[in-house]
mmCIF file of C-alpha atoms in Angstrom:
data_model
loop_
_atom_site.group_PDB
_atom_site.id
_atom_site.type_symbol
_atom_site.label_atom_id
_atom_site.label_comp_id
_atom_site.label_asym_id
_atom_site.label_seq_id
_atom_site.Cartn_x
_atom_site.Cartn_y
_atom_site.Cartn_z
ATOM 1 C CA MET J 1 -64.352 27.140 -23.581
ATOM 2 C CA SER J 2 -61.981 25.191 -21.134
ATOM 3 C CA ARG J 3 -58.283 25.740 -21.283
ATOM 4 C CA ARG J 4 -56.470 23.205 -23.585
ATOM 5 C CA VAL J 5 -54.287 20.923 -21.527
ATOM 6 C CA PRO J 6 -50.688 20.729 -23.144
ATOM 7 C CA ALA J 7 -49.816 17.424 -24.739
ATOM 8 C CA VAL J 8 -46.356 15.960 -24.215
ATOM 9 C CA LEU J 9 -44.785 13.282 -26.171
ATOM 10 C CA SER J 10 -42.244 10.779 -24.647
ATOM 11 C CA ILE J 11 -40.195 8.909 -27.284
ATOM 12 C CA ALA J 12 -38.556 6.191 -25.189
ATOM 13 C CA GLY J 13 -38.318 2.564 -24.187
ATOM 14 C CA SER J 14 -40.816 0.505 -22.018
ATOM 15 C CA ASP J 15 -39.927 -0.720 -18.660
ATOM 16 C CA SER J 16 -41.965 -3.744 -17.911
ATOM 17 C CA GLY J 17 -41.397 -3.222 -14.187
ATOM 18 C CA GLY J 18 -42.965 0.123 -14.317
ATOM 19 C CA GLY J 19 -40.300 2.100 -12.618
ATOM 20 C CA ALA J 20 -38.597 3.856 -15.483
ATOM 21 C CA GLY J 21 -39.092 4.458 -19.251
ATOM 22 C CA ILE J 22 -42.328 5.500 -20.660
ATOM 23 C CA GLN J 23 -44.220 4.316 -17.565
ATOM 24 C CA ALA J 24 -42.148 6.813 -15.438
ATOM 25 C CA ASP J 25 -42.737 9.566 -18.097
ATOM 26 C CA LEU J 26 -46.473 9.054 -18.234
ATOM 27 C CA LYS J 27 -46.708 9.247 -14.408
ATOM 28 C CA ALA J 28 -44.470 12.576 -14.417
ATOM 29 C CA PHE J 29 -46.618 14.150 -17.166
ATOM 30 C CA ALA J 30 -49.754 13.410 -15.103
ATOM 31 C CA ARG J 31 -48.070 14.732 -11.879
ATOM 32 C CA CYS J 32 -47.313 17.951 -13.689
ATOM 33 C CA GLY J 33 -50.747 18.389 -15.214
ATOM 34 C CA VAL J 34 -50.070 17.766 -18.975
ATOM 35 C CA HIS J 35 -51.520 14.928 -21.253
ATOM 36 C CA GLY J 36 -48.825 12.232 -22.041
ATOM 37 C CA MET J 37 -48.384 10.432 -25.237
ATOM 38 C CA THR J 38 -45.760 7.860 -26.339
ATOM 39 C CA ALA J 39 -43.786 6.556 -29.207
ATOM 40 C CA ILE J 40 -42.114 3.416 -27.918
ATOM 41 C CA THR J 41 -38.593 2.834 -29.167
ATOM 42 C CA ALA J 42 -38.045 -0.524 -27.482
ATOM 43 C CA LEU J 43 -39.618 -3.077 -25.230
ATOM 44 C CA THR J 44 -37.518 -4.322 -22.269
ATOM 45 C CA ALA J 45 -38.049 -7.398 -20.231
ATOM 46 C CA GLN J 46 -36.901 -6.154 -16.807
ATOM 47 C CA ASN J 47 -37.682 -6.080 -13.043
ATOM 48 C CA THR J 48 -35.970 -4.209 -10.110
ATOM 49 C CA THR J 49 -32.830 -6.454 -10.426
ATOM 50 C CA GLY J 50 -31.990 -6.317 -14.005
ATOM 51 C CA VAL J 51 -32.789 -6.304 -17.707
ATOM 52 C CA SER J 52 -33.102 -9.590 -19.295
ATOM 53 C CA GLY J 53 -33.980 -8.650 -22.867
ATOM 54 C CA VAL J 54 -34.532 -5.756 -25.275
ATOM 55 C CA HIS J 55 -36.718 -5.809 -28.312
ATOM 56 C CA THR J 56 -36.247 -2.792 -30.562
ATOM 57 C CA THR J 57 -39.173 -1.098 -32.439
ATOM 58 C CA PRO J 58 -38.674 -1.044 -36.225
ATOM 59 C CA PRO J 59 -37.580 2.516 -37.245
ATOM 60 C CA ASP J 60 -40.408 3.105 -39.627
ATOM 61 C CA PHE J 61 -42.935 2.266 -36.786
ATOM 62 C CA ILE J 62 -41.201 4.847 -34.504
ATOM 63 C CA VAL J 63 -41.833 7.438 -37.136
ATOM 64 C CA GLU J 64 -45.436 6.311 -37.641
ATOM 65 C CA GLN J 65 -46.230 6.554 -33.888
ATOM 66 C CA VAL J 66 -45.009 10.284 -34.023
ATOM 67 C CA ARG J 67 -46.762 10.943 -37.120
ATOM 68 C CA GLN J 68 -50.116 9.816 -35.852
ATOM 69 C CA VAL J 69 -50.109 11.814 -32.497
ATOM 70 C CA ALA J 70 -48.732 14.957 -34.169
ATOM 71 C CA ARG J 71 -51.325 14.815 -36.945
ATOM 72 C CA ASP J 72 -54.345 14.415 -34.631
ATOM 73 C CA ILE J 73 -53.496 15.709 -31.190
ATOM 74 C CA GLY J 74 -50.431 17.953 -31.551
ATOM 75 C CA VAL J 75 -47.208 17.991 -29.637
ATOM 76 C CA ASP J 76 -46.303 20.802 -27.260
ATOM 77 C CA ALA J 77 -42.976 19.225 -26.023
ATOM 78 C CA VAL J 78 -41.057 16.032 -26.472
ATOM 79 C CA LYS J 79 -39.033 14.108 -24.070
ATOM 80 C CA ILE J 80 -36.524 11.706 -25.678
ATOM 81 C CA GLY J 81 -35.223 8.737 -23.511
ATOM 82 C CA MET J 82 -33.926 5.286 -24.407
ATOM 83 C CA LEU J 83 -32.785 4.967 -28.064
ATOM 84 C CA GLY J 84 -30.389 2.068 -28.083
ATOM 85 C CA THR J 85 -29.198 1.887 -31.644
ATOM 86 C CA LYS J 86 -28.133 4.367 -34.338
ATOM 87 C CA GLU J 87 -31.026 3.301 -36.621
ATOM 88 C CA THR J 88 -33.358 4.344 -33.747
ATOM 89 C CA VAL J 89 -31.677 7.690 -33.456
ATOM 90 C CA ALA J 90 -32.151 8.293 -37.098
ATOM 91 C CA ALA J 91 -35.747 7.421 -37.051
ATOM 92 C CA VAL J 92 -36.318 9.849 -34.219
ATOM 93 C CA ASP J 93 -34.332 12.517 -36.124
ATOM 94 C CA GLU J 94 -36.740 12.012 -39.080
ATOM 95 C CA ALA J 95 -39.734 11.981 -36.800
ATOM 96 C CA LEU J 96 -38.901 15.284 -35.236
ATOM 97 C CA ASP J 97 -39.267 16.899 -38.619
ATOM 98 C CA LEU J 98 -42.982 16.063 -38.274
ATOM 99 C CA LEU J 99 -43.456 18.378 -35.467
ATOM 100 C CA GLU J 100 -44.026 22.215 -35.499
ATOM 101 C CA PRO J 101 -40.757 24.272 -35.652
ATOM 102 C CA GLY J 102 -39.723 25.396 -32.284
ATOM 103 C CA THR J 103 -41.338 22.494 -30.338
ATOM 104 C CA PRO J 104 -39.321 22.078 -27.105
ATOM 105 C CA ILE J 105 -37.168 18.894 -27.109
ATOM 106 C CA VAL J 106 -35.768 17.431 -23.796
ATOM 107 C CA ILE J 107 -33.094 14.667 -24.322
ATOM 108 C CA ASP J 108 -32.316 12.334 -21.363
ATOM 109 C CA PRO J 109 -29.237 10.455 -22.923
ATOM 110 C CA VAL J 110 -30.119 7.057 -21.263
ATOM 111 C CA MET J 111 -26.984 4.934 -21.471
ATOM 112 C CA VAL J 112 -27.043 2.497 -18.665
ATOM 113 C CA ALA J 113 -29.932 1.177 -16.662
ATOM 114 C CA GLU J 114 -30.046 1.460 -12.884
ATOM 115 C CA SER J 115 -29.189 -2.311 -12.788
ATOM 116 C CA GLY J 116 -26.063 -1.645 -15.005
ATOM 117 C CA ALA J 117 -27.404 -3.029 -18.369
ATOM 118 C CA VAL J 118 -26.087 -0.997 -21.280
ATOM 119 C CA LEU J 119 -28.948 0.732 -23.251
ATOM 120 C CA LEU J 120 -27.069 2.792 -25.811
ATOM 121 C CA ASP J 121 -24.376 1.263 -28.045
ATOM 122 C CA ASP J 122 -21.166 3.322 -29.221
ATOM 123 C CA ASP J 123 -22.579 3.990 -32.691
ATOM 124 C CA ALA J 124 -25.933 5.072 -31.324
ATOM 125 C CA ARG J 125 -23.907 7.519 -28.986
ATOM 126 C CA ALA J 126 -22.142 9.049 -31.875
ATOM 127 C CA ALA J 127 -25.338 9.504 -33.873
ATOM 128 C CA LEU J 128 -27.117 10.986 -30.824
ATOM 129 C CA ALA J 129 -24.398 13.711 -30.423
ATOM 130 C CA GLU J 130 -24.446 14.329 -34.231
ATOM 131 C CA LEU J 131 -28.090 14.231 -34.994
ATOM 132 C CA LEU J 132 -30.237 14.945 -32.047
ATOM 133 C CA ILE J 133 -28.331 16.953 -29.207
ATOM 134 C CA PRO J 134 -27.978 20.046 -31.647
ATOM 135 C CA ARG J 135 -31.824 20.025 -31.933
ATOM 136 C CA ALA J 136 -32.361 19.923 -28.247
ATOM 137 C CA THR J 137 -33.909 22.657 -26.058
ATOM 138 C CA VAL J 138 -32.393 21.017 -22.930
ATOM 139 C CA ILE J 139 -30.265 17.720 -22.349
ATOM 140 C CA THR J 140 -30.377 16.238 -19.023
ATOM 141 C CA PRO J 141 -27.358 13.807 -18.544
ATOM 142 C CA ASN J 142 -26.343 12.499 -15.304
ATOM 143 C CA LEU J 143 -22.578 12.845 -14.292
ATOM 144 C CA PRO J 144 -21.421 9.563 -15.845
ATOM 145 C CA GLU J 145 -23.405 10.186 -19.076
ATOM 146 C CA ALA J 146 -22.031 13.876 -19.235
ATOM 147 C CA ARG J 147 -18.388 12.434 -18.993
ATOM 148 C CA VAL J 148 -19.057 10.061 -21.911
ATOM 149 C CA LEU J 149 -20.686 12.655 -24.021
ATOM 150 C CA ALA J 150 -17.916 15.143 -23.501
ATOM 151 C CA GLY J 151 -15.313 12.616 -24.265
ATOM 152 C CA ASP J 152 -12.140 14.279 -22.923
ATOM 153 C CA GLY J 153 -11.837 13.178 -19.299
ATOM 154 C CA ALA J 154 -13.389 16.173 -17.706
ATOM 155 C CA HIS J 155 -14.705 15.510 -14.254
ATOM 156 C CA ASP J 156 -16.145 18.867 -12.957
ATOM 157 C CA ALA J 157 -19.886 19.203 -13.505
ATOM 158 C CA GLU J 158 -19.754 22.876 -14.330
ATOM 159 C CA GLU J 159 -17.029 22.422 -17.002
ATOM 160 C CA LEU J 160 -18.994 19.419 -18.324
ATOM 161 C CA ALA J 161 -22.003 21.551 -18.736
ATOM 162 C CA ARG J 162 -20.034 24.086 -20.576
ATOM 163 C CA GLN J 163 -18.461 21.511 -22.925
ATOM 164 C CA LEU J 164 -21.730 19.869 -23.684
ATOM 165 C CA HIS J 165 -23.311 23.201 -24.529
ATOM 166 C CA ARG J 166 -20.822 23.395 -27.266
ATOM 167 C CA LEU J 167 -22.596 20.294 -28.949
ATOM 168 C CA GLY J 168 -25.415 22.611 -29.775
ATOM 169 C CA PRO J 169 -28.391 22.294 -27.369
ATOM 170 C CA ARG J 170 -29.939 25.463 -26.014
ATOM 171 C CA ALA J 171 -29.363 24.373 -22.395
ATOM 172 C CA VAL J 172 -27.597 21.624 -20.461
ATOM 173 C CA VAL J 173 -28.556 20.212 -16.966
ATOM 174 C CA VAL J 174 -25.981 17.914 -15.582
ATOM 175 C CA THR J 175 -28.082 16.170 -12.855
ATOM 176 C CA GLY J 176 -26.652 15.608 -9.453
ATOM 177 C CA GLY J 177 -27.836 12.114 -8.306
ATOM 178 C CA HIS J 178 -24.344 10.711 -8.755
ATOM 179 C CA ARG J 179 -22.527 13.387 -6.936
ATOM 180 C CA ASP J 180 -21.738 13.638 -3.176
ATOM 181 C CA GLU J 181 -23.979 16.654 -2.984
ATOM 182 C CA VAL J 182 -27.270 16.365 -4.880
ATOM 183 C CA THR J 183 -26.688 19.464 -7.064
ATOM 184 C CA ASP J 184 -27.864 19.887 -10.668
ATOM 185 C CA VAL J 185 -25.814 22.345 -12.855
ATOM 186 C CA PHE J 186 -27.700 24.391 -15.400
ATOM 187 C CA TYR J 187 -25.841 26.273 -18.256
ATOM 188 C CA ASP J 188 -27.412 27.857 -21.270
ATOM 189 C CA GLY J 189 -24.337 29.734 -22.669
ATOM 190 C CA THR J 190 -24.916 32.676 -20.487
ATOM 191 C CA THR J 191 -26.274 31.569 -17.143
ATOM 192 C CA LEU J 192 -24.467 28.865 -14.955
ATOM 193 C CA GLU J 193 -26.613 28.134 -12.042
ATOM 194 C CA THR J 194 -26.477 25.274 -9.392
ATOM 195 C CA LEU J 195 -29.733 23.882 -8.186
ATOM 196 C CA SER J 196 -29.274 22.104 -4.897
ATOM 197 C CA GLY J 197 -31.580 19.842 -2.660
ATOM 198 C CA PRO J 198 -31.402 17.177 -0.150
ATOM 199 C CA ARG J 199 -30.188 13.658 -0.659
ATOM 200 C CA HIS J 200 -32.769 11.015 0.456
ATOM 201 C CA PRO J 201 -30.739 7.832 1.365
ATOM 202 C CA ASP J 202 -33.938 6.051 2.617
ATOM 203 C CA GLY J 203 -35.710 6.691 -0.715
ATOM 204 C CA ALA J 204 -35.759 4.888 -4.008
ATOM 205 C CA ALA J 205 -34.292 6.236 -7.292
ATOM 206 C CA HIS J 206 -35.185 3.810 -10.155
ATOM 207 C CA GLY J 207 -36.686 6.131 -12.699
ATOM 208 C CA SER J 208 -35.535 9.348 -11.268
ATOM 209 C CA GLY J 209 -33.767 10.567 -14.336
ATOM 210 C CA CYS J 210 -36.777 9.766 -16.623
ATOM 211 C CA THR J 211 -39.009 11.526 -14.111
ATOM 212 C CA HIS J 212 -36.752 14.604 -14.054
ATOM 213 C CA SER J 213 -36.486 14.926 -17.850
ATOM 214 C CA SER J 214 -40.244 14.323 -18.224
ATOM 215 C CA ALA J 215 -41.074 16.858 -15.709
ATOM 216 C CA LEU J 216 -38.767 19.417 -17.324
ATOM 217 C CA ALA J 217 -40.465 18.739 -20.733
ATOM 218 C CA ALA J 218 -43.929 19.158 -19.015
ATOM 219 C CA HIS J 219 -42.988 22.531 -17.596
ATOM 220 C CA LEU J 220 -41.610 23.656 -20.986
ATOM 221 C CA ALA J 221 -45.060 22.839 -22.450
ATOM 222 C CA LEU J 222 -46.702 24.733 -19.757
ATOM 223 C CA GLY J 223 -44.612 27.755 -20.754
ATOM 224 C CA ASP J 224 -41.785 27.887 -18.402
ATOM 225 C CA ASP J 225 -38.266 28.924 -19.573
ATOM 226 C CA PRO J 226 -35.664 26.202 -19.466
ATOM 227 C CA LEU J 227 -34.202 27.414 -16.168
ATOM 228 C CA THR J 228 -37.518 27.658 -14.418
ATOM 229 C CA ALA J 229 -38.554 24.233 -15.819
ATOM 230 C CA ALA J 230 -35.255 22.796 -14.705
ATOM 231 C CA ARG J 231 -36.050 24.122 -11.069
ATOM 232 C CA HIS J 232 -39.540 22.432 -11.104
ATOM 233 C CA ALA J 233 -38.065 19.184 -12.495
ATOM 234 C CA ARG J 234 -35.550 19.017 -9.715
ATOM 235 C CA GLU J 235 -38.175 19.437 -7.106
ATOM 236 C CA VAL J 236 -40.489 16.870 -8.698
ATOM 237 C CA ALA J 237 -37.677 14.266 -8.956
ATOM 238 C CA SER J 238 -36.366 14.863 -5.495
ATOM 239 C CA ALA J 239 -39.883 14.337 -3.943
ATOM 240 C CA ALA J 240 -40.425 11.264 -6.041
ATOM 241 C CA VAL J 241 -37.083 9.670 -4.791
ATOM 242 C CA GLU J 242 -38.038 10.682 -1.150
ATOM 243 C CA ASP J 243 -41.404 8.925 -1.629
ATOM 244 C CA GLY J 244 -39.748 5.962 -3.623
ATOM 245 C CA LEU J 245 -41.195 2.422 -3.043
ATOM 246 C CA ARG J 246 -38.234 0.614 -1.599
ATOM 247 C CA GLU J 247 -40.224 -2.303 -0.681
ATOM 248 C CA LEU J 248 -41.179 -3.266 -4.234
ATOM 249 C CA GLY J 249 -38.895 -5.973 -5.632
ATOM 250 C CA GLU J 250 -35.528 -7.122 -4.567
ATOM 251 C CA GLY J 251 -33.535 -4.476 -6.298
ATOM 252 C CA ALA J 252 -33.714 -0.803 -6.755
ATOM 253 C CA GLY J 253 -37.185 0.442 -5.929
ATOM 254 C CA PRO J 254 -39.128 2.803 -8.291
ATOM 255 C CA VAL J 255 -39.632 6.470 -7.559
ATOM 256 C CA ASP J 256 -43.154 7.635 -6.736
ATOM 257 C CA VAL J 257 -44.328 10.990 -8.060
ATOM 258 C CA PHE J 258 -47.869 10.505 -6.556
ATOM 259 C CA GLY J 259 -47.027 9.971 -2.793
ATOM 260 C CA LEU J 260 -48.925 6.734 -2.926
ATOM 261 C CA ARG J 261 -48.477 6.116 0.845
ATOM 262 C CA HIS J 262 -49.712 9.383 1.957
ATOM 263 C CA GLY J 263 -53.198 9.672 0.625
ATOM 264 C CA PRO J 264 -56.364 8.282 2.253
ATOM 265 C CA GLY J 265 -56.759 6.024 -0.649
ATOM 266 C CA ALA J 266 -54.741 4.416 -3.260
ATOM 267 C CA GLY J 267 -53.483 7.056 -5.810
ATOM 268 C CA ALA J 268 -54.246 9.972 -3.676
ATOM 269 C CA PRO J 269 -51.223 12.435 -3.940
ATOM 270 C CA ARG J 270 -50.233 14.604 -1.083
ATOM 271 C CA PRO J 271 -49.667 18.346 -1.738
ATOM 272 C CA ARG J 272 -46.434 19.260 -3.426
ATOM 273 C CA ARG J 273 -44.361 22.400 -3.076
ATOM 274 C CA SER J 274 -43.972 22.744 -6.821
ATOM 275 C CA ALA J 275 -47.789 23.276 -7.174
ATOM 276 C CA THR J 276 -46.867 26.887 -6.687
ATOM 277 C CA PRO J 277 -44.105 28.930 -8.585
ATOM 278 C CA LEU J 278 -40.555 28.476 -7.285
ATOM 279 C CA ALA J 279 -38.746 31.702 -6.128
#
């Protein structure tokens, strides 16, 4: 019998421009070799220059989406992205109870779109910290998101990782895209490690956070521990930014996990270093 391919669920919003949200998540899942599923929390009308509208999914329908995939297919890991409202946070909290105990959960606390649109209101932020973050295997805030969640004015990424760990997740990765040096900081209560890589000023970064958190969830589903999964996710996201499609649209171009320009035909990916285990 052939090996079962892990199935990973994205609970997140849709990006009509295809750069971030569930569209980025599904591409990252495929890039990492897992089957992707979705429970859509909101529809957004957006392109590379901005978000013109958001239509939230009824909370009971969010739960029903999760119920159906969990009942039939099973869920080997979850990535949680855009939530928007406290009602959505509560629905996701309820939906997580439908999964097998111990299912890895990665939370990307999406607060602001690349264009600057606010995607998480204050009540939702408080509910996220109270209900969902303590359930997380890994949370992956960028530096501005980490400062908001920490709430006490800390600026150093390593100290922020320590403070956010006190909220209850098993591990924290403060991602480095908003720092002078592109360095992620990992902390699990014992190990504090920095994961460094090159900056790609000629790339495109829309969807990089979604790609990173989804790749991390995929590697947890594949059996990696959180630190190893974070290393793989950092590499996948960095390569996606390097290959980003800057020419698409007038604003921030989308990342590209498949290296679409490098193959002999559309969609043919070039080989990636993360296809082999990292040292």
